[in-house]
Tab-separated table of C-alpha atoms and ligand atoms in Angstrom:
chain	number	residue	atom	x	y	z
A	28	MET	CA	40.864	-16.481	3.076
A	29	SER	CA	39.840	-13.500	1.944
A	30	GLY	CA	40.273	-10.387	3.743
A	31	SER	CA	37.435	-8.569	5.696
A	32	PRO	CA	33.825	-10.167	5.922
A	33	GLN	CA	31.151	-9.344	3.104
A	34	ARG	CA	29.050	-6.106	3.623
A	35	ARG	CA	26.483	-6.107	1.081
A	36	PHE	CA	24.158	-8.756	0.333
A	37	MET	CA	22.159	-8.202	-2.876
A	38	LEU	CA	19.239	-9.860	-4.772
A	39	ASP	CA	18.552	-9.601	-8.143
A	40	GLU	CA	15.411	-8.612	-9.781
A	41	GLU	CA	13.955	-11.695	-10.604
A	42	GLN	CA	14.521	-12.562	-6.637
A	43	LEU	CA	11.572	-9.583	-5.892
A	44	PRO	CA	8.905	-11.333	-3.937
A	45	THR	CA	6.059	-12.646	-6.005
A	46	HIS	CA	3.521	-12.554	-3.048
A	47	PHE	CA	2.732	-10.903	0.142
A	48	TYR	CA	2.716	-12.602	3.269
A	49	ASN	CA	-0.207	-12.736	5.298
A	50	VAL	CA	0.508	-13.571	9.276
A	51	ALA	CA	-2.961	-14.085	9.683
A	52	ALA	CA	-2.832	-17.720	8.090
A	53	ASP	CA	-0.488	-18.374	11.171
A	54	LEU	CA	-1.895	-16.757	14.210
A	55	PRO	CA	-2.273	-19.376	17.078
A	56	VAL	CA	-5.644	-17.460	18.187
A	57	PRO	CA	-7.336	-15.546	15.880
A	58	LEU	CA	-7.359	-11.416	15.359
A	59	PRO	CA	-10.132	-9.971	17.255
A	60	PRO	CA	-12.238	-8.051	14.373
A	61	PRO	CA	-13.067	-4.960	14.200
A	62	LEU	CA	-16.424	-3.488	15.684
A	63	ASN	CA	-19.179	-1.115	14.379
A	64	PRO	CA	-18.963	1.726	17.210
A	65	ALA	CA	-22.630	1.891	17.351
A	66	THR	CA	-23.893	-1.598	17.539
A	67	HIS	CA	-20.315	-3.289	18.696
A	68	GLU	CA	-21.070	-5.883	16.392
A	69	PRO	CA	-18.366	-6.884	14.045
A	70	ILE	CA	-18.345	-4.816	10.843
A	71	GLY	CA	-18.938	-6.206	7.491
A	72	PRO	CA	-17.372	-5.408	4.227
A	73	GLU	CA	-19.724	-3.206	3.286
A	74	ALA	CA	-18.839	-0.629	5.886
A	75	LEU	CA	-15.521	-0.401	4.649
A	76	ALA	CA	-16.686	0.133	1.060
A	77	PRO	CA	-17.016	3.994	0.989
A	78	LEU	CA	-13.308	4.256	1.759
A	79	PHE	CA	-11.366	0.996	0.436
A	80	PRO	CA	-11.494	-0.507	-3.051
A	81	MET	CA	-12.844	-4.394	-2.619
A	82	GLU	CA	-9.326	-6.064	-3.376
A	83	LEU	CA	-8.064	-4.074	-0.362
A	84	ILE	CA	-11.031	-4.857	1.992
A	85	ARG	CA	-10.703	-8.329	0.536
A	86	GLN	CA	-6.903	-8.286	1.999
A	87	GLU	CA	-7.818	-6.749	5.266
A	88	VAL	CA	-9.923	-9.737	6.260
A	89	SER	CA	-8.049	-12.464	4.305
A	90	SER	CA	-6.626	-15.433	6.076
A	91	GLU	CA	-5.167	-16.621	2.797
A	92	ARG	CA	-1.243	-17.300	3.552
A	93	PHE	CA	0.114	-16.029	0.286
A	94	ILE	CA	-1.474	-12.911	-1.599
A	95	GLU	CA	-0.069	-12.566	-5.263
A	96	ILE	CA	1.499	-9.065	-6.254
A	97	PRO	CA	0.040	-7.930	-9.482
A	98	GLU	CA	2.673	-7.259	-12.011
A	99	PRO	CA	2.545	-3.556	-12.217
A	100	VAL	CA	2.943	-3.360	-8.724
A	101	ARG	CA	6.083	-5.555	-8.911
A	102	ALA	CA	7.085	-3.658	-12.154
A	103	ALA	CA	7.058	-0.173	-9.884
A	104	TYR	CA	8.874	-1.984	-6.765
A	105	ARG	CA	11.615	-2.854	-9.606
A	106	SER	CA	12.998	1.069	-9.493
A	107	PHE	CA	14.403	0.388	-5.855
A	108	ARG	CA	13.809	-3.283	-4.755
A	109	PRO	CA	14.948	-5.721	-3.821
A	110	SER	CA	16.570	-3.300	-0.922
A	111	PRO	CA	19.940	-4.020	0.497
A	112	LEU	CA	20.676	-5.866	3.321
A	113	ILE	CA	23.998	-4.361	4.528
A	114	ARG	CA	26.007	-5.722	7.692
A	115	ALA	CA	27.020	-2.801	9.621
A	116	LEU	CA	31.083	-3.780	10.070
A	117	ASN	CA	32.096	-0.540	11.212
A	118	LEU	CA	29.638	-0.083	13.566
A	119	GLU	CA	30.527	-3.483	14.969
A	120	ARG	CA	34.154	-2.622	15.391
A	121	GLU	CA	33.422	0.922	16.886
A	122	LEU	CA	31.264	-0.892	19.720
A	123	GLN	CA	33.924	-3.590	19.850
A	124	THR	CA	30.964	-6.179	20.132
A	125	PRO	CA	31.288	-9.956	19.033
A	126	ALA	CA	27.633	-9.121	17.808
A	127	HIS	CA	26.879	-9.268	14.175
A	128	ILE	CA	24.573	-6.618	13.263
A	129	TYR	CA	22.748	-6.238	9.937
A	130	TYR	CA	20.174	-3.539	8.491
A	131	LYS	CA	18.006	-3.799	5.634
A	132	TYR	CA	17.635	-0.480	4.295
A	133	GLU	CA	14.484	0.914	2.940
A	134	GLY	CA	15.541	4.657	2.674
A	135	GLY	CA	16.791	4.178	-0.924
A	136	SER	CA	13.214	4.385	-1.980
A	137	PRO	CA	12.420	7.477	-4.094
A	138	PRO	CA	10.524	9.267	-1.229
A	139	GLY	CA	13.105	7.554	1.199
A	140	SER	CA	11.222	5.322	3.183
A	141	HIS	CA	9.578	1.672	3.452
A	142	LYS	CA	6.291	3.608	2.738
A	143	PRO	CA	5.974	3.378	-1.073
A	144	ASN	CA	6.154	-0.542	-0.416
A	145	THR	CA	2.257	-0.001	-0.015
A	146	ALA	CA	1.448	3.064	-1.467
A	147	LEU	CA	2.528	1.669	-4.849
A	148	ALA	CA	0.023	-1.477	-3.926
A	149	GLN	CA	-2.975	0.814	-2.880
A	150	ALA	CA	-2.806	3.491	-5.771
A	151	PHE	CA	-2.643	0.455	-8.090
A	152	TYR	CA	-5.839	-1.418	-6.476
A	153	ASN	CA	-7.509	1.883	-6.421
A	154	ALA	CA	-6.711	2.898	-10.191
A	155	ASP	CA	-7.671	-0.623	-10.968
A	156	ALA	CA	-11.285	-0.084	-9.201
A	157	GLY	CA	-11.549	3.163	-11.101
A	158	VAL	CA	-11.197	5.616	-8.443
A	159	ARG	CA	-9.503	9.093	-9.345
A	160	ARG	CA	-8.804	10.532	-6.313
A	161	LEU	CA	-7.218	9.393	-2.807
A	162	VAL	CA	-7.373	11.553	0.250
A	163	THR	CA	-4.857	10.858	3.430
A	164	GLU	CA	-3.122	12.204	6.264
A	165	THR	CA	0.803	12.333	6.979
A	166	GLY	CA	2.807	12.942	10.255
A	167	ALA	CA	6.382	13.699	9.450
A	168	GLY	CA	5.348	13.861	5.648
A	169	GLN	CA	6.788	10.499	4.222
A	170	TRP	CA	3.694	8.684	4.038
A	171	GLY	CA	2.159	11.684	1.881
A	172	SER	CA	5.535	11.774	-0.113
A	173	ALA	CA	4.971	8.133	-0.835
A	174	LEU	CA	1.234	8.385	-1.801
A	175	ALA	CA	2.045	11.454	-3.868
A	176	TYR	CA	5.005	9.608	-5.862
A	177	ALA	CA	2.469	6.518	-6.342
A	178	GLY	CA	-0.321	8.578	-7.592
A	179	SER	CA	1.723	10.068	-9.662
A	180	LEU	CA	2.690	6.784	-11.056
A	181	PHE	CA	-0.708	5.438	-11.449
A	182	GLY	CA	-2.715	8.679	-12.579
A	183	ILE	CA	-4.611	9.077	-9.251
A	184	GLU	CA	-5.134	12.715	-7.844
A	185	THR	CA	-3.792	12.932	-4.225
A	186	LYS	CA	-4.906	15.211	-1.357
A	187	VAL	CA	-2.577	15.171	1.591
A	188	PHE	CA	-3.625	16.428	5.398
A	189	MET	CA	-0.265	17.088	6.842
A	190	VAL	CA	-0.267	17.411	10.961
A	191	ARG	CA	0.747	20.875	11.229
A	192	VAL	CA	3.909	20.566	13.585
A	193	SER	CA	5.615	18.752	10.791
A	194	TYR	CA	4.140	21.200	8.281
A	195	GLU	CA	6.060	23.728	10.001
A	196	GLN	CA	9.173	21.931	11.094
A	197	LYS	CA	9.710	20.443	7.404
A	198	PRO	CA	8.612	22.685	4.794
A	199	TYR	CA	10.863	20.591	2.239
A	200	ARG	CA	8.762	17.165	2.709
A	201	ARG	CA	5.664	19.747	1.853
A	202	SER	CA	7.489	20.842	-1.501
A	203	PHE	CA	8.559	17.295	-2.143
A	204	ILE	CA	4.709	15.815	-1.984
A	205	GLN	CA	3.867	19.102	-4.018
A	206	THR	CA	6.708	18.293	-6.485
A	207	PHE	CA	4.355	14.945	-7.523
A	208	GLY	CA	1.316	16.689	-7.927
A	209	ALA	CA	-0.161	16.396	-4.526
A	210	GLU	CA	-2.297	19.100	-2.606
A	211	VAL	CA	-1.381	19.446	0.916
A	212	VAL	CA	-3.576	20.910	3.506
A	213	PRO	CA	-2.115	21.410	7.216
A	214	SER	CA	-4.200	19.611	9.754
A	215	PRO	CA	-6.206	20.614	11.760
A	216	SER	CA	-7.855	22.571	9.184
A	217	THR	CA	-10.825	24.770	8.733
A	218	GLU	CA	-11.866	22.682	5.409
A	219	THR	CA	-13.707	19.784	7.656
A	220	ASP	CA	-15.678	19.432	10.651
A	221	ALA	CA	-13.159	17.127	12.391
A	222	GLY	CA	-10.848	19.898	11.851
A	223	ARG	CA	-12.900	22.648	12.929
A	224	ARG	CA	-14.122	20.895	15.966
A	225	ILE	CA	-10.264	20.673	17.099
A	226	LEU	CA	-9.457	24.039	16.224
A	227	ALA	CA	-12.743	25.654	18.280
A	228	VAL	CA	-11.143	24.016	21.557
A	229	ASP	CA	-7.368	24.478	20.700
A	230	PRO	CA	-6.879	27.254	17.787
A	231	ASP	CA	-2.828	26.623	18.316
A	232	SER	CA	-3.224	22.871	17.917
A	233	SER	CA	0.401	20.997	16.623
A	234	GLY	CA	-2.008	18.256	15.202
A	235	SER	CA	-1.663	15.105	15.613
A	236	LEU	CA	-1.984	11.591	13.156
A	237	GLY	CA	-5.168	10.801	14.624
A	238	ILE	CA	-6.798	14.092	13.885
A	239	ALA	CA	-5.470	14.267	10.447
A	240	ILE	CA	-7.168	10.801	9.808
A	241	SER	CA	-10.204	12.070	11.092
A	242	GLU	CA	-10.075	15.147	8.394
A	243	ALA	CA	-9.298	12.476	5.487
A	244	VAL	CA	-11.881	9.820	6.398
A	245	GLU	CA	-14.298	12.884	6.636
A	246	VAL	CA	-13.324	14.209	3.103
A	247	ALA	CA	-13.054	10.598	1.420
A	248	ALA	CA	-16.540	9.513	3.105
A	249	GLY	CA	-18.232	12.788	1.608
A	250	ARG	CA	-17.492	12.110	-2.401
A	251	ASP	CA	-18.084	9.073	-4.489
A	252	ASP	CA	-15.128	9.528	-6.889
A	253	THR	CA	-12.622	9.635	-3.636
A	254	ASN	CA	-11.010	6.860	-1.240
A	255	TYR	CA	-9.235	7.135	1.625
A	256	SER	CA	-5.537	5.842	2.202
A	257	LEU	CA	-3.718	4.647	5.107
A	258	GLY	CA	0.039	4.423	5.384
A	259	SER	CA	-0.029	2.023	8.532
A	260	VAL	CA	-1.820	0.117	11.404
A	261	LEU	CA	-4.353	-1.689	8.966
A	262	ASN	CA	-3.744	-5.294	8.001
A	263	HIS	CA	-3.511	-4.903	4.244
A	264	VAL	CA	-0.971	-2.145	5.030
A	265	LEU	CA	1.271	-4.567	7.283
A	266	LEU	CA	0.655	-7.296	4.393
A	267	HIS	CA	2.205	-5.194	1.759
A	268	GLN	CA	5.192	-4.474	3.861
A	269	THR	CA	6.148	-8.275	4.093
A	270	VAL	CA	8.554	-7.565	0.846
A	271	ILE	CA	10.789	-6.337	3.365
A	272	GLY	CA	10.981	-9.199	5.510
A	273	GLN	CA	10.629	-11.809	2.617
A	274	GLU	CA	13.922	-10.216	0.844
A	275	ALA	CA	15.743	-9.926	4.093
A	276	MET	CA	15.287	-13.940	4.605
A	277	LYS	CA	16.995	-14.742	1.305
A	278	GLN	CA	19.424	-12.106	2.134
A	279	MET	CA	20.278	-13.405	5.544
A	280	GLU	CA	20.492	-16.847	3.946
A	281	LEU	CA	23.091	-15.412	1.579
A	282	ALA	CA	24.957	-14.080	4.610
A	283	GLY	CA	24.910	-17.744	6.138
A	284	GLU	CA	23.415	-16.617	9.428
A	285	ALA	CA	19.898	-16.419	11.041
A	286	PRO	CA	18.894	-13.507	13.264
A	287	ASP	CA	18.548	-14.129	17.024
A	288	VAL	CA	16.575	-10.584	17.184
A	289	VAL	CA	14.799	-8.752	14.825
A	290	ILE	CA	14.475	-5.149	15.607
A	291	GLY	CA	11.943	-2.384	14.055
A	292	CYS	CA	10.967	1.049	15.203
A	293	ALA	CA	6.954	1.008	15.676
A	294	GLY	CA	4.714	3.887	15.170
A	295	GLY	CA	1.465	2.254	13.527
A	296	GLY	CA	3.513	-0.911	13.257
A	297	SER	CA	3.866	-1.237	9.644
A	298	ASN	CA	7.929	-1.314	8.912
A	299	PHE	CA	8.379	-3.582	12.052
A	300	ALA	CA	5.429	-6.029	10.871
A	301	GLY	CA	7.023	-5.721	7.596
A	302	ILE	CA	10.570	-6.855	8.690
A	303	ALA	CA	9.349	-9.401	11.302
A	304	PHE	CA	6.476	-11.080	10.058
A	305	PRO	CA	8.116	-13.439	7.547
A	306	PHE	CA	10.710	-14.420	10.280
A	307	LEU	CA	7.616	-14.831	12.514
A	308	ARG	CA	6.222	-17.192	10.662
A	309	ASP	CA	8.831	-19.852	11.759
A	310	ARG	CA	8.762	-18.788	15.273
A	311	LEU	CA	4.809	-19.210	15.144
A	312	GLY	CA	5.600	-22.894	13.724
A	313	GLY	CA	7.789	-23.676	16.434
A	314	ARG	CA	10.871	-23.829	13.863
A	315	SER	CA	13.119	-20.882	15.497
A	316	SER	CA	13.409	-19.171	18.628
A	317	THR	CA	14.110	-15.506	17.104
A	318	ARG	CA	13.165	-12.429	19.271
A	319	PHE	CA	10.996	-9.534	17.823
A	320	LEU	CA	11.424	-6.275	19.273
A	321	ALA	CA	9.634	-3.204	18.520
A	322	VAL	CA	11.024	0.362	19.812
A	323	GLU	CA	8.775	3.209	20.149
A	324	PRO	CA	9.241	6.584	21.776
A	325	ALA	CA	8.985	7.091	25.538
A	326	SER	CA	6.819	10.297	24.724
A	327	CYS	CA	4.207	7.994	23.085
A	328	PRO	CA	4.663	4.734	24.428
A	329	SER	CA	1.634	2.469	22.876
A	330	LEU	CA	2.750	-0.875	23.518
A	331	THR	CA	4.636	-0.481	26.801
A	332	ARG	CA	2.320	2.011	28.622
A	333	GLY	CA	-1.023	1.502	26.557
A	334	GLU	CA	-3.840	-0.668	27.378
A	335	TYR	CA	-5.051	-3.747	24.957
A	336	ARG	CA	-8.612	-2.755	24.388
A	337	TYR	CA	-10.816	-1.613	21.630
A	338	ASP	CA	-10.681	2.177	20.502
A	339	PHE	CA	-10.807	4.539	17.852
A	340	GLY	CA	-8.145	4.599	14.908
A	341	ASP	CA	-8.648	8.308	14.688
A	342	SER	CA	-8.922	10.997	17.045
A	343	VAL	CA	-12.566	12.446	16.769
A	344	GLY	CA	-14.171	8.816	16.803
A	345	MET	CA	-14.984	8.201	13.144
A	346	THR	CA	-13.446	5.032	12.326
A	347	PRO	CA	-14.625	1.747	13.597
A	348	LEU	CA	-13.111	0.565	16.803
A	349	LEU	CA	-10.060	-1.581	16.736
A	350	LYS	CA	-8.435	-3.799	19.476
A	351	MET	CA	-5.115	-2.501	19.821
A	352	HIS	CA	-2.736	-1.302	22.335
A	353	THR	CA	-3.750	2.207	22.740
A	354	LEU	CA	-3.170	5.522	24.692
A	355	GLY	CA	-6.734	6.517	23.992
A	356	HIS	CA	-7.785	8.173	21.024
A	357	GLU	CA	-7.807	11.467	22.722
A	358	PHE	CA	-3.889	11.519	23.433
A	359	ARG	CA	-2.071	14.127	21.980
A	360	PRO	CA	1.526	12.905	21.501
A	361	ALA	CA	4.236	15.525	22.524
A	362	PRO	CA	5.876	16.989	19.150
A	363	ILE	CA	9.010	14.945	19.128
A	364	HIS	CA	11.023	15.074	15.908
A	365	ALA	CA	10.435	11.264	14.989
A	366	GLY	CA	6.851	12.305	13.547
A	367	GLY	CA	6.032	9.225	11.936
A	368	LEU	CA	5.783	7.702	15.496
A	369	ARG	CA	3.472	9.964	17.020
A	370	TYR	CA	0.281	7.786	16.972
A	371	HIS	CA	-2.002	6.914	19.924
A	372	GLY	CA	-2.201	3.506	18.958
A	373	MET	CA	-0.652	0.410	17.507
A	374	ALA	CA	-1.578	-2.008	14.870
A	375	PRO	CA	-3.915	-5.065	15.533
A	376	LEU	CA	-2.014	-7.177	14.548
A	377	VAL	CA	1.216	-6.049	16.073
A	378	SER	CA	-0.753	-5.439	19.433
A	379	HIS	CA	-2.222	-8.940	19.430
A	380	LEU	CA	1.127	-10.871	18.641
A	381	TYR	CA	2.652	-8.506	21.564
A	382	ASP	CA	-0.308	-9.754	23.680
A	383	GLN	CA	0.433	-13.217	23.056
A	384	GLY	CA	4.080	-13.146	23.984
A	385	PHE	CA	5.544	-13.366	20.430
A	386	ILE	CA	6.855	-9.841	20.258
A	387	GLU	CA	8.719	-7.665	22.838
A	388	ALA	CA	8.355	-3.938	23.037
A	389	ARG	CA	10.758	-1.118	24.345
A	390	ALA	CA	10.604	2.532	24.469
A	391	TYR	CA	13.544	5.237	24.540
A	392	ALA	CA	13.542	8.905	24.735
A	393	GLN	CA	14.383	11.270	21.917
A	394	ASN	CA	18.288	12.188	22.625
A	395	ALA	CA	19.217	8.578	23.280
A	396	CYS	CA	17.887	7.774	19.685
A	397	PHE	CA	19.597	10.800	18.352
A	398	ALA	CA	22.839	9.641	19.810
A	399	ALA	CA	22.375	6.105	18.357
A	400	ALA	CA	21.626	8.221	14.922
A	401	VAL	CA	24.924	10.162	15.054
A	402	GLN	CA	27.057	7.237	15.918
A	403	PHE	CA	25.463	5.240	13.115
A	404	ALA	CA	26.160	7.921	10.598
A	405	ARG	CA	29.549	8.622	11.782
A	406	THR	CA	30.393	4.978	11.101
A	407	GLU	CA	27.692	3.628	8.484
A	408	GLY	CA	27.619	6.917	6.634
A	409	ILE	CA	23.737	7.087	6.322
A	410	VAL	CA	21.878	9.662	8.381
A	411	PRO	CA	18.828	7.903	9.411
A	412	ALA	CA	15.196	9.011	10.195
A	413	PRO	CA	14.707	10.345	13.662
A	414	GLU	CA	12.119	7.443	13.590
A	415	SER	CA	14.477	4.694	12.461
A	416	SER	CA	16.952	5.947	15.147
A	417	HIS	CA	14.728	4.093	17.752
A	418	ALA	CA	15.443	0.764	15.857
A	419	ILE	CA	19.306	1.546	15.883
A	420	ARG	CA	19.494	2.486	19.560
A	421	ALA	CA	18.025	-0.903	20.287
A	422	ALA	CA	20.275	-2.425	17.779
A	423	ILE	CA	23.223	-0.641	19.574
A	424	ASP	CA	22.068	-1.444	23.112
A	425	GLU	CA	21.829	-5.059	22.036
A	426	ALA	CA	25.238	-5.185	20.803
A	427	ILE	CA	26.604	-3.863	24.084
A	428	GLU	CA	24.805	-6.602	25.985
A	429	ALA	CA	26.145	-9.068	23.730
A	430	ARG	CA	29.643	-7.551	24.305
A	431	GLU	CA	28.930	-7.416	28.335
A	432	ALA	CA	27.984	-11.123	28.364
A	433	ALA	CA	30.859	-11.697	25.528
A	434	GLN	CA	28.193	-13.602	23.573
A	435	LYS	CA	27.865	-14.177	19.942
A	436	LYS	CA	24.436	-12.554	18.594
A	437	VAL	CA	23.034	-12.154	15.226
A	438	ILE	CA	20.883	-8.866	15.222
A	439	LEU	CA	18.942	-7.451	12.185
A	440	PHE	CA	17.222	-4.082	12.007
A	441	ASN	CA	15.102	-2.441	9.769
A	442	LEU	CA	16.502	1.055	8.573
A	443	SER	CA	13.132	2.260	7.597
A	444	GLY	CA	14.382	5.724	5.984
A	445	HIS	CA	16.724	8.239	5.660
A	446	GLY	CA	16.866	11.412	7.541
A	447	TYR	CA	18.054	14.009	4.901
A	448	PHE	CA	15.005	16.088	5.477
A	449	ASP	CA	14.985	16.036	9.298
A	450	MET	CA	18.340	18.120	9.327
A	451	ALA	CA	16.709	20.569	11.572
A	452	ALA	CA	16.021	18.043	14.257
A	453	TYR	CA	19.887	17.121	13.974
A	454	ASP	CA	20.706	20.846	14.340
A	455	GLN	CA	18.947	20.709	17.381
A	456	TYR	CA	20.453	17.884	18.783
A	457	LEU	CA	23.944	18.709	17.928
A	458	ALA	CA	22.980	22.379	19.301
A	459	GLY	CA	22.004	20.484	22.571
A	460	THR	CA	18.614	22.031	22.676
A	461	LEU	CA	16.452	18.954	22.011
A	462	THR	CA	14.542	18.243	24.929
A	463	ASP	CA	13.079	14.642	26.017
A	464	VAL	CA	9.275	14.529	26.834
A	465	GLU	CA	8.009	12.507	29.344
A	466	TYR	CA	4.453	10.234	29.031
A	467	GLU	CA	1.683	11.794	30.467
A	468	PRO	CA	-1.503	9.654	30.439
A	469	ALA	CA	-4.786	11.353	28.943
A	470	GLN	CA	-7.538	11.857	31.086
A	471	GLU	CA	-10.071	10.219	29.323
A	472	GLU	CA	-12.804	7.315	29.798
A	473	PRO	CA	-11.929	4.240	27.902
A	474	VAL	CA	-14.564	3.383	25.163
A	475	ALA	CA	-17.075	0.884	26.529
A	476	VAL	CA	-17.579	-2.097	24.769
B	12	PLP	C1	6.115	6.422	8.764
B	12	PLP	C2	7.694	5.870	9.372
B	12	PLP	C3	7.906	5.153	10.408
B	12	PLP	C4	6.611	4.690	11.326
B	12	PLP	O1	5.625	3.870	10.819
B	12	PLP	P1	5.306	2.582	10.861
B	12	PLP	O2	4.288	2.325	10.206
B	12	PLP	O3	5.614	2.205	12.327
B	12	PLP	O4	6.334	1.887	10.065
B	12	PLP	C5	9.033	4.707	10.692
B	12	PLP	N1	10.173	5.177	10.117
B	12	PLP	C6	9.818	5.838	9.198
B	12	PLP	C7	11.051	6.388	7.957
B	12	PLP	C8	8.577	6.294	8.535
B	12	PLP	O5	8.712	7.091	7.427
């Protein structure tokens, strides 16, 4: 008998996944298509061609189960993948829970989150198609950091519209993006019609992901050498993130356990989908009864309080209509610290699977999440991103439930990123000055379809 149980489950570089897993191949009911906002007809690939390279459009609509990862993307992944799976033994002990808690740690990538999994793939496919510039938006700054990093590796110039509240709260995220050679503009800006329209109504607008998306799409649509890049929500983004769950499946096998519940925080839904979908494949095939839990902020609760209907992906109404759980594209989320979770909608794939009953959702206020984050830091030694703290809160609550029911339970959650650029938020929490914000529905007419 050895002493304490094994803590870290590592894979070798050659065990890096060779393919992305496409959950569309296994859906019992097909995903409702994106619609043209003018005609309400399904859009064709040509509608997306001004914004995305053909390979990403192909992936967006593909129902092929496995899509090969190009070798240059796998080579780039090797600088931080496979990522570790860690058993939270100290946290388990502190909670005195019979549950086993595992986390997949995505904060070890150069920008500190799961986002380079798709940023590297998107930069590669764009470079391969001869695109020279990418324009994007960023909320908390994580996506801007990831795309700036990926752009620098694949020789692409990057411009980032950064939600103003984050630009002001997180100056070092901005510096990080600039270190990788990208340009950063606070949004709403005066550089675009979309930004000027918002500023005309609200000159002090703190911005939102939806507004920043409108600005980036406008710039990309207006230039031939420039494409747009999105860090979440779309099918191809969720597809690229499935490297997380595929690795985690192999690592859980090494641990000799299978998760009873898989947890991820959900802003646009990509890291949740990334860890969940490869496991969900067995549930869809009737081979497991694993639960899947998406965790969102109480102030921006698109799954738990939103409606499942067609809506715009951006705030101004420039994108195709997506069938998703939404708070309305005009909803302006409160400036909570989990900037990456401040989005009015939820990925169509996650929304669809939630609607079909395969996924559960829960919402937490930010103080409860920071309490979980601090408990996690003091036991496991990693200061989590405010976004990831939502997943930790849910994992701890699941573990406490297991204790109260004296029930064995295997919990797996995705630790989507570290919080080392978010110490100002921790300062506020520790000083007791962080406020919880209630959700207030927007006064808005739904888009008629
Ligand atoms: C962006 C981000 C999120 C939210 O985005 P999803 O697409 O929902 O994953 C969560 N955690 C971290 C660390 C992020 O950077």
